Short mmCIF file of N, CA and C in Angstrom, two decimals:
data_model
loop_
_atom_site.label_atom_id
_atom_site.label_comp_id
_atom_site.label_asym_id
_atom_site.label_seq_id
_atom_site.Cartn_x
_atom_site.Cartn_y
_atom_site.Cartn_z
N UNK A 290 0.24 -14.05 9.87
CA UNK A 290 -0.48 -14.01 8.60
C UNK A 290 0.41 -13.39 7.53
N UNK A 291 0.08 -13.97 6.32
CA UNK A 291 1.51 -13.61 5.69
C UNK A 291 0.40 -13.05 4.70
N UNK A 292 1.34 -11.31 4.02
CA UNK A 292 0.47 -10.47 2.44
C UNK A 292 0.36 -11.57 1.92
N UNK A 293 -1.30 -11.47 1.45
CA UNK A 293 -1.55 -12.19 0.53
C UNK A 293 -1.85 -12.01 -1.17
N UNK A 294 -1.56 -12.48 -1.88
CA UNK A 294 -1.61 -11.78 -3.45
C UNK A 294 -2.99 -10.92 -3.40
N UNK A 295 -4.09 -11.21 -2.38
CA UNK A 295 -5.24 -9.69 -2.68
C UNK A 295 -4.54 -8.54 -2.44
N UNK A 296 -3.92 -8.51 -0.84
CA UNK A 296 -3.14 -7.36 -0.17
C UNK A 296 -2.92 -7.05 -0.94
N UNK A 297 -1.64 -7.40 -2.09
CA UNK A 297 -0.92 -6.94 -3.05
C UNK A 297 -1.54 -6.10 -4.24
N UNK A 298 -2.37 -6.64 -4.92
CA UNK A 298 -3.22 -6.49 -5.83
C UNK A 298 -4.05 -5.16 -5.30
N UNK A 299 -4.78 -5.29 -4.15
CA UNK A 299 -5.66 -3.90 -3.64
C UNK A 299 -4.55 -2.44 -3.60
N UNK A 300 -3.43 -3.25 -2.78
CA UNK A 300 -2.66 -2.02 -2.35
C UNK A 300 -1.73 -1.54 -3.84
N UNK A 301 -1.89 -2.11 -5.06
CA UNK A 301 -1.26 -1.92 -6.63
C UNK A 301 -2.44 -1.07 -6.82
N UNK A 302 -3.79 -1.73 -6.51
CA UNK A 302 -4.83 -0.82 -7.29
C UNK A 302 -4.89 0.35 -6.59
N UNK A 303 -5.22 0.29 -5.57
CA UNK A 303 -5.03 2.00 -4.64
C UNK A 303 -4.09 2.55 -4.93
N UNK A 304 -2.41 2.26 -5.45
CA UNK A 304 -1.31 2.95 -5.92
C UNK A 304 -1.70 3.98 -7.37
N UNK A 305 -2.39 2.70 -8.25
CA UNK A 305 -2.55 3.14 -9.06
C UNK A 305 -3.77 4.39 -9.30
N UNK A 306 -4.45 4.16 -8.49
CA UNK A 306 -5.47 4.96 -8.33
C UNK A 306 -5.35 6.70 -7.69
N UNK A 307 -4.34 6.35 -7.18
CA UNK A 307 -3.52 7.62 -6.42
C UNK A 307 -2.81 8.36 -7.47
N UNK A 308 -1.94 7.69 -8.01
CA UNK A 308 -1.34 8.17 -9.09
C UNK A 308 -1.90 8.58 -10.30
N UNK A 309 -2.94 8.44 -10.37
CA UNK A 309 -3.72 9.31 -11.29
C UNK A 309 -4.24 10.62 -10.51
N UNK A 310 -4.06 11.13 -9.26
CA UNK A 310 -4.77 12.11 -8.92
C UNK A 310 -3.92 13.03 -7.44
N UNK A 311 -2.44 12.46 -7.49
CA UNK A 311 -1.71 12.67 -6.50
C UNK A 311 -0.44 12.86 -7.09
N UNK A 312 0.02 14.44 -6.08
CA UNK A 312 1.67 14.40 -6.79
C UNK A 312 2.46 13.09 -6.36
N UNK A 313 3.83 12.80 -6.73
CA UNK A 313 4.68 12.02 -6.60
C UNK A 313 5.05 12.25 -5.11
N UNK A 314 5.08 13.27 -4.32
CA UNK A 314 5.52 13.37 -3.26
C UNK A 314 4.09 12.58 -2.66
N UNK A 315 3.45 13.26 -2.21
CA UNK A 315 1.79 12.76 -1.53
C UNK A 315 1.71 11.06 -2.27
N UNK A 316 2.27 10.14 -3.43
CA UNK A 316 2.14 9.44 -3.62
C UNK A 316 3.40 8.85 -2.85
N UNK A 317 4.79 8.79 -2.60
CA UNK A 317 5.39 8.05 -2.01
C UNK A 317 4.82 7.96 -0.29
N UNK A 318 4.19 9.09 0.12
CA UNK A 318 3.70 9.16 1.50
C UNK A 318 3.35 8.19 1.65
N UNK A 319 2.00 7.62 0.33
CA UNK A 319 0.72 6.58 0.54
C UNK A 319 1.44 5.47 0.59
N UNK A 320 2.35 5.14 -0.39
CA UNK A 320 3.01 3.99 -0.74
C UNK A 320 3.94 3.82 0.49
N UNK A 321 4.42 4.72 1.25
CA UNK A 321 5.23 4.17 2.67
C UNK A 321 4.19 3.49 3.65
N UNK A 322 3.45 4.32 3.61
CA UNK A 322 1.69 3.99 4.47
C UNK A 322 1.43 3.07 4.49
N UNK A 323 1.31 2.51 3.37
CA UNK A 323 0.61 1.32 2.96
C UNK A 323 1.35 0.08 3.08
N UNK A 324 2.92 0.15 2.60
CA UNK A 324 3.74 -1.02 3.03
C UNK A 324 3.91 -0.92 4.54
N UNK A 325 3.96 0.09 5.62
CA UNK A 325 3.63 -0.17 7.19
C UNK A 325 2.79 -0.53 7.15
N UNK A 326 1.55 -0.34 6.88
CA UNK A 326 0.29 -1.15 7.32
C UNK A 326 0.55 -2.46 7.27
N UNK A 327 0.92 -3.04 5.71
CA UNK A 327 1.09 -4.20 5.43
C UNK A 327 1.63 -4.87 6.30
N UNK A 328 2.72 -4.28 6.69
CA UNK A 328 4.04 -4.95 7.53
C UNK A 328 3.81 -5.14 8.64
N UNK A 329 2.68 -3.89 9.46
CA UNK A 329 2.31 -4.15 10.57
C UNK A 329 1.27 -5.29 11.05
N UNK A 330 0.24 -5.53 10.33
CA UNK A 330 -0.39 -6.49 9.94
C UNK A 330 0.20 -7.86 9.76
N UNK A 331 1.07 -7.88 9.33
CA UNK A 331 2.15 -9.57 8.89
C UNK A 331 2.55 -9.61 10.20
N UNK A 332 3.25 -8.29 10.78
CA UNK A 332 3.57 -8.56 11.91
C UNK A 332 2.68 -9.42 13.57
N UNK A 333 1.82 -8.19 13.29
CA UNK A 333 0.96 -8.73 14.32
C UNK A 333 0.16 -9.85 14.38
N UNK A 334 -0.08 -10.72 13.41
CA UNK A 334 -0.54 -11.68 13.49
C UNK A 334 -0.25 -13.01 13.62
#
């Protein structure tokens, strides 16, 4: 299964949503997080 432009779009809006309320450190955490998930997900399917 390949990211699909929602993936993208949700995981921009959760970025963005973080970044209004998260340091830069705790925000690259999410943003590593979130592209494994992604990746793991593309992967496994």
């Amino acid at each position: 299964m390949k990211t699909t432009t929602l993936d993208t779009f949700t995981a921009a809006k959760d970025i963005a949503s973080w970044n209004r309320h998260r340091t830069s450190e705790e925000l690259q955490s999410f943003v590593a997080h979130r592209l494994g998930v992604l990746a793991t997900r593309t992967r496994d399917k």
